[in-house]
mmCIF file of C-alpha atoms in Angstrom:
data_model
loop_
_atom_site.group_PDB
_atom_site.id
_atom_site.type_symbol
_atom_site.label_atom_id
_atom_site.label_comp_id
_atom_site.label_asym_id
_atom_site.label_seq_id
_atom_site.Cartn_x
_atom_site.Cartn_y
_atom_site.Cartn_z
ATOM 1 C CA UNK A 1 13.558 35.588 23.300
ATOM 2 C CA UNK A 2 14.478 35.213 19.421
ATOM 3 C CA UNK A 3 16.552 32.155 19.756
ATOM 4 C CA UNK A 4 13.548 30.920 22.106
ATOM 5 C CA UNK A 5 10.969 31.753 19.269
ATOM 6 C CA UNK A 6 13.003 30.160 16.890
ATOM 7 C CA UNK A 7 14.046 26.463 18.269
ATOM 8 C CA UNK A 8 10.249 25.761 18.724
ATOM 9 C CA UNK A 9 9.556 26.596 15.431
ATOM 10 C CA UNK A 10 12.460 24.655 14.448
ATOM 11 C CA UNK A 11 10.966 21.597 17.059
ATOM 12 C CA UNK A 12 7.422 22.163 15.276
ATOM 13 C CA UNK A 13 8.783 21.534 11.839
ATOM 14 C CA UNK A 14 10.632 18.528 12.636
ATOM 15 C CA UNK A 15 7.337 17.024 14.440
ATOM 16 C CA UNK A 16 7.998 13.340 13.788
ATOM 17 C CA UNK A 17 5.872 11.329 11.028
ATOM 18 C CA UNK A 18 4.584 7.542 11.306
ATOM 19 C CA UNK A 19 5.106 4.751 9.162
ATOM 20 C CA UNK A 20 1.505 2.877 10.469
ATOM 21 C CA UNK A 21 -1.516 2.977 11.975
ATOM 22 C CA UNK A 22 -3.633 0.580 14.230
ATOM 23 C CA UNK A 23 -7.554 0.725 15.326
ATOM 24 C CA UNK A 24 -11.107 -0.313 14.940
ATOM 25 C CA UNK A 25 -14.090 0.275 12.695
ATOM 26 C CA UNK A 26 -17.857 0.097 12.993
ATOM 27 C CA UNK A 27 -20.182 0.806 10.483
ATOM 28 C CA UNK A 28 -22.649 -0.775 7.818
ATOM 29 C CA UNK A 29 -23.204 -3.636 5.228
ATOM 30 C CA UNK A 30 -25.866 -3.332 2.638
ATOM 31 C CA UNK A 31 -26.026 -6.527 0.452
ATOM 32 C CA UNK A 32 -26.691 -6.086 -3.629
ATOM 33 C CA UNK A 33 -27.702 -9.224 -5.674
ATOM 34 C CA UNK A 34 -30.780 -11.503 -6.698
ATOM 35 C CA UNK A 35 -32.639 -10.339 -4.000
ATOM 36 C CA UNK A 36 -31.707 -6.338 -3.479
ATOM 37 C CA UNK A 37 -31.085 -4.013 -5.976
ATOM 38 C CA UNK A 38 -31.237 -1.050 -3.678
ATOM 39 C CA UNK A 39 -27.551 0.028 -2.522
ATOM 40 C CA UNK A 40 -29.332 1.095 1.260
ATOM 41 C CA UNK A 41 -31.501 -1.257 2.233
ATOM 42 C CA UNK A 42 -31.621 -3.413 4.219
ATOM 43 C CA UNK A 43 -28.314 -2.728 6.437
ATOM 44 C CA UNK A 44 -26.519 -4.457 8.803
ATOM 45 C CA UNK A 45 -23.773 -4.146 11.367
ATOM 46 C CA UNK A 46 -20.425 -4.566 10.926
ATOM 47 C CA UNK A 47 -16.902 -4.351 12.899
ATOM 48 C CA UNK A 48 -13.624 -4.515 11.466
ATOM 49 C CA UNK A 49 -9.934 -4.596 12.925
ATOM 50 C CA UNK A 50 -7.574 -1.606 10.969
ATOM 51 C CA UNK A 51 -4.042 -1.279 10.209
ATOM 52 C CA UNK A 52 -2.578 1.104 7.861
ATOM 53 C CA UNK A 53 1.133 1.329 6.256
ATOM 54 C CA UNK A 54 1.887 5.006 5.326
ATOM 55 C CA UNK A 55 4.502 5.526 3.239
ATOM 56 C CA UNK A 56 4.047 9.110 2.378
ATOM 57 C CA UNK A 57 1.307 11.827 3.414
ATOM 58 C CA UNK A 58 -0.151 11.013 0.086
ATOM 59 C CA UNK A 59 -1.056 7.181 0.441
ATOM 60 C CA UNK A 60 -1.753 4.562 2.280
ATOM 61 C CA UNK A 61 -1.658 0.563 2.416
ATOM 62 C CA UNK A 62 -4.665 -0.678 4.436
ATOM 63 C CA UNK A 63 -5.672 -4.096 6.153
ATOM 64 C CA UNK A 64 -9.187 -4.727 6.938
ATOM 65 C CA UNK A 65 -10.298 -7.881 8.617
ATOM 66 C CA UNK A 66 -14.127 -7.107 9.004
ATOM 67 C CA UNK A 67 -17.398 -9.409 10.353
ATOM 68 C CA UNK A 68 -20.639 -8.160 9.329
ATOM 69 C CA UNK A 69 -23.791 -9.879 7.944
ATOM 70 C CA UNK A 70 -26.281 -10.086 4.901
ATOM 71 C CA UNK A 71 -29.720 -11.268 4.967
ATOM 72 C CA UNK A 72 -32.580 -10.865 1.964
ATOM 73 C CA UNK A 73 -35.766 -12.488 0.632
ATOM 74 C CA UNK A 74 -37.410 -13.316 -2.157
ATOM 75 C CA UNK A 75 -40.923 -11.266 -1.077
ATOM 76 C CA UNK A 76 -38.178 -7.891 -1.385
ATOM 77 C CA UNK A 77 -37.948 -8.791 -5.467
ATOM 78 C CA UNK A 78 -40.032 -6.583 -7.517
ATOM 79 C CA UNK A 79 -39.540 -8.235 -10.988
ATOM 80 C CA UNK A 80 -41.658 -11.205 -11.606
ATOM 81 C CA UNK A 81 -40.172 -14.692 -12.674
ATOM 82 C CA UNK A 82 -42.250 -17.603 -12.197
ATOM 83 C CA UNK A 83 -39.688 -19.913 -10.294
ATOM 84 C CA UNK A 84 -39.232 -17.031 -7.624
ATOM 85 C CA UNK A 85 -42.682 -15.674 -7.141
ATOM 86 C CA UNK A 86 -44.016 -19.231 -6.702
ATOM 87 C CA UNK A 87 -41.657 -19.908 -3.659
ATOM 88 C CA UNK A 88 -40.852 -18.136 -0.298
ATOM 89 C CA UNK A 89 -36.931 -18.432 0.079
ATOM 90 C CA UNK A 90 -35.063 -15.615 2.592
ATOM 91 C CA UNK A 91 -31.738 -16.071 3.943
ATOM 92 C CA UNK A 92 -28.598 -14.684 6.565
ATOM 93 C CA UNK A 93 -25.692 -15.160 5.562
ATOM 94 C CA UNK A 94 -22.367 -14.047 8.126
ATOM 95 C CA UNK A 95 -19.424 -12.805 6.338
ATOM 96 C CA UNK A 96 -15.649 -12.715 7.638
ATOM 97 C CA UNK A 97 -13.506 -10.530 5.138
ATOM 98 C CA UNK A 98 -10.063 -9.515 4.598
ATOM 99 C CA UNK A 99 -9.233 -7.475 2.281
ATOM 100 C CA UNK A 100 -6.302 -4.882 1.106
ATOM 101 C CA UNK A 101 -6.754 -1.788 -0.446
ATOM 102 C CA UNK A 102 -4.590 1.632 -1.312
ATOM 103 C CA UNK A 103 -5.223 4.417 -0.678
ATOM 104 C CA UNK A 104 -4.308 7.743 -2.279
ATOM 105 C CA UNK A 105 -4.993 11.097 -0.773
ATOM 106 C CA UNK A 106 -5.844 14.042 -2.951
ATOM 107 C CA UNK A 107 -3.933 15.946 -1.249
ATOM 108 C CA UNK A 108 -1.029 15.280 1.282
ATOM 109 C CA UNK A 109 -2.413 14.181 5.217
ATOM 110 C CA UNK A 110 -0.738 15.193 8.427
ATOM 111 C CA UNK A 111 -0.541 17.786 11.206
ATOM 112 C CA UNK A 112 0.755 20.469 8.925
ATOM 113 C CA UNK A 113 4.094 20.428 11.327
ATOM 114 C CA UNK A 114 5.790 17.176 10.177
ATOM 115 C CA UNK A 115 5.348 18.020 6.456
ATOM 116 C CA UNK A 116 5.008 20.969 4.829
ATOM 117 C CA UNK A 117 1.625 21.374 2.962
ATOM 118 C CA UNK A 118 0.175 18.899 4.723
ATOM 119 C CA UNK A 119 -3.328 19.070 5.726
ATOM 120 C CA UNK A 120 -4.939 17.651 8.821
ATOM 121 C CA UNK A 121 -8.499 16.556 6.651
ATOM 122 C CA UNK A 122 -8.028 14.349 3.064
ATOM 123 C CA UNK A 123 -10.734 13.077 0.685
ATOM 124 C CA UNK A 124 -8.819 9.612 -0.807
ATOM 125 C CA UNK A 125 -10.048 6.979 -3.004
ATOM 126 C CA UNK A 126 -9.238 3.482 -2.264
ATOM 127 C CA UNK A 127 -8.501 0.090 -4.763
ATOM 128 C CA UNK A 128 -7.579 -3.376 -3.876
ATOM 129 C CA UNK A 129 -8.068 -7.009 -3.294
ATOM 130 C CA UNK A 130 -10.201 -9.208 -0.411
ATOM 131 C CA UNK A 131 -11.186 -12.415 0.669
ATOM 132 C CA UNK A 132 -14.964 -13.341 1.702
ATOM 133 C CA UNK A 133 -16.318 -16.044 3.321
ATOM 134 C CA UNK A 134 -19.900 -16.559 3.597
ATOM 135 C CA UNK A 135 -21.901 -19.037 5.991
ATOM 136 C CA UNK A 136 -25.109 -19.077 4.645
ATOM 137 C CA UNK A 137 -28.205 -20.061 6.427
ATOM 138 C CA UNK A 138 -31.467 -19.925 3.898
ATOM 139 C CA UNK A 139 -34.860 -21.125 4.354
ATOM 140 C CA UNK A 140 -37.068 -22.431 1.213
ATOM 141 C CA UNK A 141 -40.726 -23.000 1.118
ATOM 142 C CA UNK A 142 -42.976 -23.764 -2.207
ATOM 143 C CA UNK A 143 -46.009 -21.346 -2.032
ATOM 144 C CA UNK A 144 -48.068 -24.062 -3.137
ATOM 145 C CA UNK A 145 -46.753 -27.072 -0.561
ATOM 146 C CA UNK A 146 -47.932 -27.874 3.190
ATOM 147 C CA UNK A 147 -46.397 -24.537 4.213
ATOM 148 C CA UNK A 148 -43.164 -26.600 6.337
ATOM 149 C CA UNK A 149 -40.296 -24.255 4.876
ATOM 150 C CA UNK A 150 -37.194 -26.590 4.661
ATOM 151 C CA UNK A 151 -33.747 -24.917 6.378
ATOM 152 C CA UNK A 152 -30.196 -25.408 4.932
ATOM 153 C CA UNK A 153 -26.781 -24.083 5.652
ATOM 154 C CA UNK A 154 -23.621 -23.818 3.589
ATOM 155 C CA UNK A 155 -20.057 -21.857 3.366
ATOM 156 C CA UNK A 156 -18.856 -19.944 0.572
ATOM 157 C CA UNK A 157 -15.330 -18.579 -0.003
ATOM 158 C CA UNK A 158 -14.705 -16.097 -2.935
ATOM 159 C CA UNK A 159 -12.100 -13.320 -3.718
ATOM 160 C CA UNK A 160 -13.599 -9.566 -4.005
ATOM 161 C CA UNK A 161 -12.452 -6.260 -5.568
ATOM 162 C CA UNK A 162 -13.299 -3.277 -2.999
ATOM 163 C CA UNK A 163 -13.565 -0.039 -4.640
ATOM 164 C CA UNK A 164 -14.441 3.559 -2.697
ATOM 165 C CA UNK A 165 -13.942 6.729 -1.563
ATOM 166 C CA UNK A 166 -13.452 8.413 2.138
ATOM 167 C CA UNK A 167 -12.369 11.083 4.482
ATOM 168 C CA UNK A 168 -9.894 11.258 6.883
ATOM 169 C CA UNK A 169 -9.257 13.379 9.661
ATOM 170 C CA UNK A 170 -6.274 14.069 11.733
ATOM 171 C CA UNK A 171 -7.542 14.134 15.387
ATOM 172 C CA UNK A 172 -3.565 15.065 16.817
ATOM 173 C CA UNK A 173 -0.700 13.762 16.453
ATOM 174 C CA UNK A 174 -1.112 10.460 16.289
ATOM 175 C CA UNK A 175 -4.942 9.611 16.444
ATOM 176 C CA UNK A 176 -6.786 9.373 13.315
ATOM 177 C CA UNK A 177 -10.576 9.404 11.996
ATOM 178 C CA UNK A 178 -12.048 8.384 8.850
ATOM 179 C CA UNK A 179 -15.229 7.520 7.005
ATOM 180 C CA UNK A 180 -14.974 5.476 3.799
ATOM 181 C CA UNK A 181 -17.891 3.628 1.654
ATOM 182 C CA UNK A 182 -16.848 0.893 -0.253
ATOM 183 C CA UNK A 183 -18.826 -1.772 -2.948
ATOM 184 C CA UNK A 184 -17.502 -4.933 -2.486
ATOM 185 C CA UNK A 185 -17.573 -6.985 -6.461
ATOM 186 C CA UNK A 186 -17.186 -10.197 -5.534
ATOM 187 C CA UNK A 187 -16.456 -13.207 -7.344
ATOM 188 C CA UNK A 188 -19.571 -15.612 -6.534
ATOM 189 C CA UNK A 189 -23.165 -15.642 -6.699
ATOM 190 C CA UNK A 190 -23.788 -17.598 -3.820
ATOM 191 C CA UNK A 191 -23.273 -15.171 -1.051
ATOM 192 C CA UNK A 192 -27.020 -15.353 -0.554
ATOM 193 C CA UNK A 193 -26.992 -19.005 -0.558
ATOM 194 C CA UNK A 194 -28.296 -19.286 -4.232
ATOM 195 C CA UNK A 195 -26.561 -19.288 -7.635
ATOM 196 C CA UNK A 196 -28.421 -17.897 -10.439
ATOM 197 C CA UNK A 197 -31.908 -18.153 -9.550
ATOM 198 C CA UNK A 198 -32.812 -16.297 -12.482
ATOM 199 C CA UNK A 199 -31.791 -18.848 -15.016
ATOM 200 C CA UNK A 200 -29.869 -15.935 -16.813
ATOM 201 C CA UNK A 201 -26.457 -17.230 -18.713
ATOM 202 C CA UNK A 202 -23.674 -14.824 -18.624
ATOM 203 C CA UNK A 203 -20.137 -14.223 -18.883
ATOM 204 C CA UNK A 204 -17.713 -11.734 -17.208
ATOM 205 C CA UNK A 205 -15.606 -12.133 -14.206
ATOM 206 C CA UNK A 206 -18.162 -9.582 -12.470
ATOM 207 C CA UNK A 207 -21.047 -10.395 -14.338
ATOM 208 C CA UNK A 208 -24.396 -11.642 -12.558
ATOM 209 C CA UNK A 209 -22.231 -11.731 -8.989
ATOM 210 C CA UNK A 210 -23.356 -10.859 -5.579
ATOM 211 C CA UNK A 211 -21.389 -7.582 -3.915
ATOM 212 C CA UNK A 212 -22.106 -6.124 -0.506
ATOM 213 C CA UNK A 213 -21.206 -2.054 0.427
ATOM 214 C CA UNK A 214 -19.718 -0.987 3.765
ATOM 215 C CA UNK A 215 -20.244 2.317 5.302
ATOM 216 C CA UNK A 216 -17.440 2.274 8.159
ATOM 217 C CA UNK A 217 -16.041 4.719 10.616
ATOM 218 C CA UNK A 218 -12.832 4.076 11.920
ATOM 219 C CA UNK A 219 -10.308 5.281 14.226
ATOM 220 C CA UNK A 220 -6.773 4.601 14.473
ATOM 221 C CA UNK A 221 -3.781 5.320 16.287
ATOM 222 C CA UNK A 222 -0.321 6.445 14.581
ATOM 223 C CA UNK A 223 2.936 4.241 15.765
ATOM 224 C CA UNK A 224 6.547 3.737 14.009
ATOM 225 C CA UNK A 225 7.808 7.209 13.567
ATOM 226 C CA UNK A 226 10.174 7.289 11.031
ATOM 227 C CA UNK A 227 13.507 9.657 10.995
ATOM 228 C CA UNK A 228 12.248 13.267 11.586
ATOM 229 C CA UNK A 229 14.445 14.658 8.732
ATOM 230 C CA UNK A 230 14.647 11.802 6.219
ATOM 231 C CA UNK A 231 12.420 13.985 3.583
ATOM 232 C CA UNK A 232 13.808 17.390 4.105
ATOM 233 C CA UNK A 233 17.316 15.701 2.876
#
């Protein structure tokens, strides 16, 4: 009964860890620029394929490729500036993005079997780099013209800094939840179809740039198991 009791403990402390993780997200996009300077409003869907690399419980290399959308309007700007108020202008703009960020859990993530200390729930914060591309469709109209509203449509491409913070969740062995909110810094002004509509000179890499948040759930599942005793050597 001993040597019974024993080998499973034995078993349950050599439960095997993953190098990666696979899945789907679905969450939120909230646009911030020219025409929204509330982080909430205004949200729209988005859906995004996963894939982590896990090189050790306490961090994480992930791949997002996410599709989500953006739209805005002039009539949701508060501050008055002549060249704005005077015209109706709204647009929707679809965004593709890929982006890579790491991730580093505050404290280390697993079952609890296949590494001792680990913890099957993590708060992380997340870094990296993306690409955006933006089809914009935008519709202008001078307040003071017939009223025909004249419809245009353009692509943008831009690099983007994604900066957050999340949860994760260890559903069993190898399935996975989290929930992450990231802000998005990208590199243009144009993702709502209009550069500087303000008329305001600046200078920065970040400075007077669109960004868009995500709110995103996502669950993945663990593959690549890696050798069972490798970090008790």
């Amino acid at each position: 009964m001993i040597a019974l009791l024993l080998s499973a403990t034995v078993r349950a402390q050599e439960d095997v860890e993953y190098r990666a993780e696979i899945g789907a997200g679905a969450g939120l996009t909230t646009y911030y620029g020219d025409f929204n300077s509330k982080l909430f409003k205004g949200m729209q869907p988005a859906g995004a394929v996963v894939a982590r690399i896990t090189p050790n419980p306490h961090m994480a290399f992930r791949v997002d490729a996410m599709y989500t959308k953006v739209k805005g309007s002039a009539s949701d700007v508060k501050t008055y500036y002549e060249p704005i108020h005077d015209m109706y202008y709204s647009f929707d703009s679809s965004i593709g993005d890929l982006s890579v960020t790491y991730e580093y859990n505050f404290w280390a993530y697993g079952t609890g079997k296949e590494y001792r200390g680990a913890r099957r729930i993590a708060p992380f914060v997340c870094l990296g780099i993306g690409m955006t591309y933006a089809s914009n469709k935008h519709n202008v109209m001078d307040m003071g013209s017939d009223g025909n509203a004249e419809s245009s449509s353009k692509g943008v491409f831009t690099a983007n800094v994604p900066v957050g913070i999340g949860v994760k969740y260890r559903l069993g062995d190898r399935w996975n939840l989290s929930l992450d909110w990231k802000m998005h810094f990208s590199l243009s002004d144009q993702l709502d179809g209009m550069k500087d509509p303000y008329g305001i000179s600046s200078s920065g890499i970040f400075k007077n740039t669109d960004c868009y948040s995500t709110l995103m759930l996502a669950l993945t599942y663990s593959f690549s198991s890696k050798c069972p005793t490798c970090h008790k050597e």
